[in-house]
Amino acid sequence: MADVRNGTEAQAPLVKVRDLKMYFPIHAGLFRTHVGDIKAVDGISFDIMPGETLGLVGESGCGKSTVGRSILRLYDVTGGTVEINGFEIAHVDRDSLRSKRPMMQMIFQDPQASLNPRMTVASIIGEPLDEHMKLSADERLARIYELMDWVGLNREFAKRYPHEFSGGQRQRIGIARALALNPKFIVCDEPIAALDVSIQAQVVNLLEELQGRLNLTYLFISHDLSMVRHIADRVAVMYLGRIVEIASREKLFAEPLHPYTQALLSAVPEPDPESERNRKPIVLQGDVPSPANPPKGCNFSTRCPKVMDICKLQEPGVFEFGEGRQVACHLYSESMTTTAEPTAGERTN
Amino acid sequence: MPDTAMPILDVNGLKTVFRTRGGEVHAVNSVDFHLRPGELLGVVGESGSGKSVTMMSLLRLLPSPPAEMRNGTVMFDGQDLLKISPEELRKVRGSKIGFIFQDPMTSLNPVYTVGFQLAEPLRAHLGMSKAQARDRSVELLKLVGIPDPERRLKDFPHQFSGGMRQRVMIAIALACDPQVLIADEPTTALDVTIQAQIIELVKDLRRKLGMAIIWITHDLGVIAGIADRVMVMYAGQVVEEGPVNEIFRDPQHPYTQALLKTVPAVRGPRAERLQVIEGQPPIMHETPDACSFRNRCQYAFDRCARENPALEPVHVPGHRAACFLLDTASTKEPETVHG
Ligand SMILES: Nc1ncnc2c1ncn2[C@@H]1O[C@H](COP(=O)(O)OP(=O)(O)O)[C@@H](O)[C@H]1O
Ligand SMILES: Nc1ncnc2c1ncn2[C@@H]1O[C@H](COP(=O)(O)OP(=O)(O)O)[C@@H](O)[C@H]1O
Ligand code: SF4
Ligand code: SF4
Ligand SMILES: [Mg+2]
Ligand SMILES: [Mg+2]
């Protein structure tokens, strides 16, 4: 998909996120007093170019889903801005938001839970059409069939219910529904996590095929690093509500710079007994701290194998490595300069 | 381990059928395998291929109805686990054979402290006193790397993180120093970083304690890193088994070959497009009388629809596969037959 952007150097990002924050308030006691916040997303910035796939990785609980949901304004965000296709999304009123809904959609992890069990496939896929478009019955059915063709569902199944399908087929229904209104941007939140290995590959190939055909832009959220390496053009690595590193797929997987990215990649076992014998994973001790009470200084300082004194006192700046690569870590503070505006939206090659 | 060592666990002709309202489900079909002392046998296959039901069957953990154990012998310690009395079976389960299941939240009891759940098998199986069991529990939590073990004995399962709960499960499974540990997808629900911790722990425990392990997973990367031998299941049958290097370097069954091609890696060359196995595994409503993989197999030919191929030895000792294309004496590639 890197080729999509070839020759279009001056293209503007389709998605522009700046200093996004999403805090969930913690209430306690008899009067439900506000005693603190879960800082699920704590000041993150990135761009996604048209036709590009940005992978978003990190351990569970680090805030990936909250990023996806905040960008689509499924939450009222705590701070920051989100611009999609030139429109400000994070702070507009409900009515103007509604008119922007069609261009941004979401595909969920659990196709079972996200599909209404009492609706037929045709009505599930047709529902967004009814809400946002005025189509005749014939036009509507034709569109439903077209969408079913696109995702590889047999038209004869239009009258069936979700439980009659396998997990992979249900995910296809979810994808068809997300495509109904010709979106430009789709957040895929762990779309293959609930599927079997061989079915995962089928769904990922479908997502790639649709991207090429419809020029879609994806935020692909996953904890499966090998799948992200396959599908993403660029990758953002999150830890405890922050992006710690963002880089092109090639750079990130060939030479991870942030100690967390290094640990994460080294932990992935490889389907090759020979190289497995020589792999020395960086085994992180302990668990991710609570986002309600993040450590002082660098968020990763409690588990970082390279932690220094300064890390426990001062939050690291964001350092620019060219070609849109950015790393937030004190290890790089001597040779580098802090960027004014973290975007990492440059072309990758 | 020498190939000649007597198996510690020897399973033959295991067959388990579920009677459901929609008819019979033949979940495990004539499964044979063995486990040698100290070895780690990796079991792989898509979900529904019968991995869990096989292991639950041999420990007689499935409620009947709906499960029906129609056939088989499970030799362990000179006795057939499928024939011994319930009391004798209880002595084996949880003491000589330990087990861990995928989701620790469902297998740990939420209303008892971790200390109680650790001490219980020690008192029941080994007849330890309360104080002895407590000391041993502390030792076990220390062994699996849980910080501050004395204090954590008083905690309930929900007070542990996912990775720590999985360690508690391992501690319980190891409590009575089992000869065999059966781990059913013990890291599937965990992040890779935590999975790496658990795998390092298990490698370390193997060095220290030397028990034999059956490790079920759908993650071929995990298998490549820890297994001595691999068994591939499809539609309730073993379709291939062999030494780990052989299975990854020279897979013989078309299903194993396809499975290995579908997984992307984080290192090495990156394919432009992922290989897929089209379609999905069948649900077996009767005893298979044809190759269960034939609808997804690119090499299928008429015989595959008429007969069910048996598991036969191929080149290397201990390597077996169930496919008609494998002329046991020759080394010809499937392509030569297909084209
Ligand atoms: N609706 C919510 N209310 C309160 N806390 C939440 C809510 N959604 C998520 N969180 C918390 O925010 C953090 C990030 O969660 P999430 O975005 O789901 O992470 P991920 O998708 O990376 O696993 C977690 O600590 C989670 O418990
Ligand atoms: N309680 C049950 N009732 C009916 N069928 C079952 C039951 N448990 C498992 N099965 C069936 O047995 C087959 C094997 O399941 P299982 O051993 O859990 O697969 P795996 O562990 O390989 O994912 C599947 O087809 C499954 O649907
Ligand atoms: S800033 Fe310090 S603690 Fe944080 S990742 Fe870098 S070296 Fe580690
Ligand atoms: S027996 Fe036939 S269908 Fe089965 S794996 Fe071999 S070639 Fe394919
Ligand atoms: Mg999530
Ligand atoms: Mg299972």
JSON list of C-alpha atoms in Angstrom, two decimals, chain B residues 14 31 38 59 66 70 78 81 95 127 141 143 168 170 181 184 190 197 211 213 222 227 237 258 265 280 304 312 332:
[
{"chain": "B", "resi": 14, "resn": "LEU", "atom": "CA", "xyz": [-9.27, -43.16, 21.93]},
{"chain": "B", "resi": 31, "resn": "VAL", "atom": "CA", "xyz": [-6.45, -41.17, 18.51]},
{"chain": "B", "resi": 38, "resn": "GLY", "atom": "CA", "xyz": [10.69, -35.69, 30.41]},
{"chain": "B", "resi": 59, "resn": "LEU", "atom": "CA", "xyz": [-8.44, -37.84, 32.39]},
{"chain": "B", "resi": 66, "resn": "PRO", "atom": "CA", "xyz": [-23.31, -35.79, 26.65]},
{"chain": "B", "resi": 70, "resn": "ARG", "atom": "CA", "xyz": [-16.61, -45.37, 23.05]},
{"chain": "B", "resi": 78, "resn": "GLY", "atom": "CA", "xyz": [0.91, -49.69, 34.57]},
{"chain": "B", "resi": 81, "resn": "LEU", "atom": "CA", "xyz": [-6.95, -44.77, 33.29]},
{"chain": "B", "resi": 95, "resn": "SER", "atom": "CA", "xyz": [-1.19, -35.39, 41.78]},
{"chain": "B", "resi": 127, "resn": "GLY", "atom": "CA", "xyz": [-1.58, -36.08, 53.47]},
{"chain": "B", "resi": 141, "resn": "LEU", "atom": "CA", "xyz": [4.54, -19.63, 44.59]},
{"chain": "B", "resi": 143, "resn": "LEU", "atom": "CA", "xyz": [9.04, -21.39, 42.29]},
{"chain": "B", "resi": 168, "resn": "VAL", "atom": "CA", "xyz": [-0.86, -19.66, 40.27]},
{"chain": "B", "resi": 170, "resn": "ILE", "atom": "CA", "xyz": [0.92, -23.68, 37.18]},
{"chain": "B", "resi": 181, "resn": "LEU", "atom": "CA", "xyz": [1.68, -31.92, 33.11]},
{"chain": "B", "resi": 184, "resn": "ASP", "atom": "CA", "xyz": [-4.26, -26.62, 27.40]},
{"chain": "B", "resi": 190, "resn": "LEU", "atom": "CA", "xyz": [-1.99, -13.60, 27.58]},
{"chain": "B", "resi": 197, "resn": "GLN", "atom": "CA", "xyz": [7.58, -14.93, 31.02]},
{"chain": "B", "resi": 211, "resn": "MET", "atom": "CA", "xyz": [8.33, -33.76, 34.19]},
{"chain": "B", "resi": 213, "resn": "ILE", "atom": "CA", "xyz": [4.54, -32.05, 29.33]},
{"chain": "B", "resi": 222, "resn": "VAL", "atom": "CA", "xyz": [5.33, -21.28, 20.71]},
{"chain": "B", "resi": 227, "resn": "ALA", "atom": "CA", "xyz": [8.41, -28.78, 21.87]},
{"chain": "B", "resi": 237, "resn": "GLN", "atom": "CA", "xyz": [-7.70, -37.30, 14.33]},
{"chain": "B", "resi": 258, "resn": "ALA", "atom": "CA", "xyz": [-0.69, -25.38, 4.55]},
{"chain": "B", "resi": 265, "resn": "ALA", "atom": "CA", "xyz": [6.47, -13.88, 11.09]},
{"chain": "B", "resi": 280, "resn": "GLN", "atom": "CA", "xyz": [-13.09, -24.38, 7.26]},
{"chain": "B", "resi": 304, "resn": "CYS", "atom": "CA", "xyz": [-9.47, -39.55, -0.61]},
{"chain": "B", "resi": 312, "resn": "GLU", "atom": "CA", "xyz": [1.90, -44.35, 8.57]},
{"chain": "B", "resi": 332, "resn": "LYS", "atom": "CA", "xyz": [8.22, -38.34, -3.55]}
]
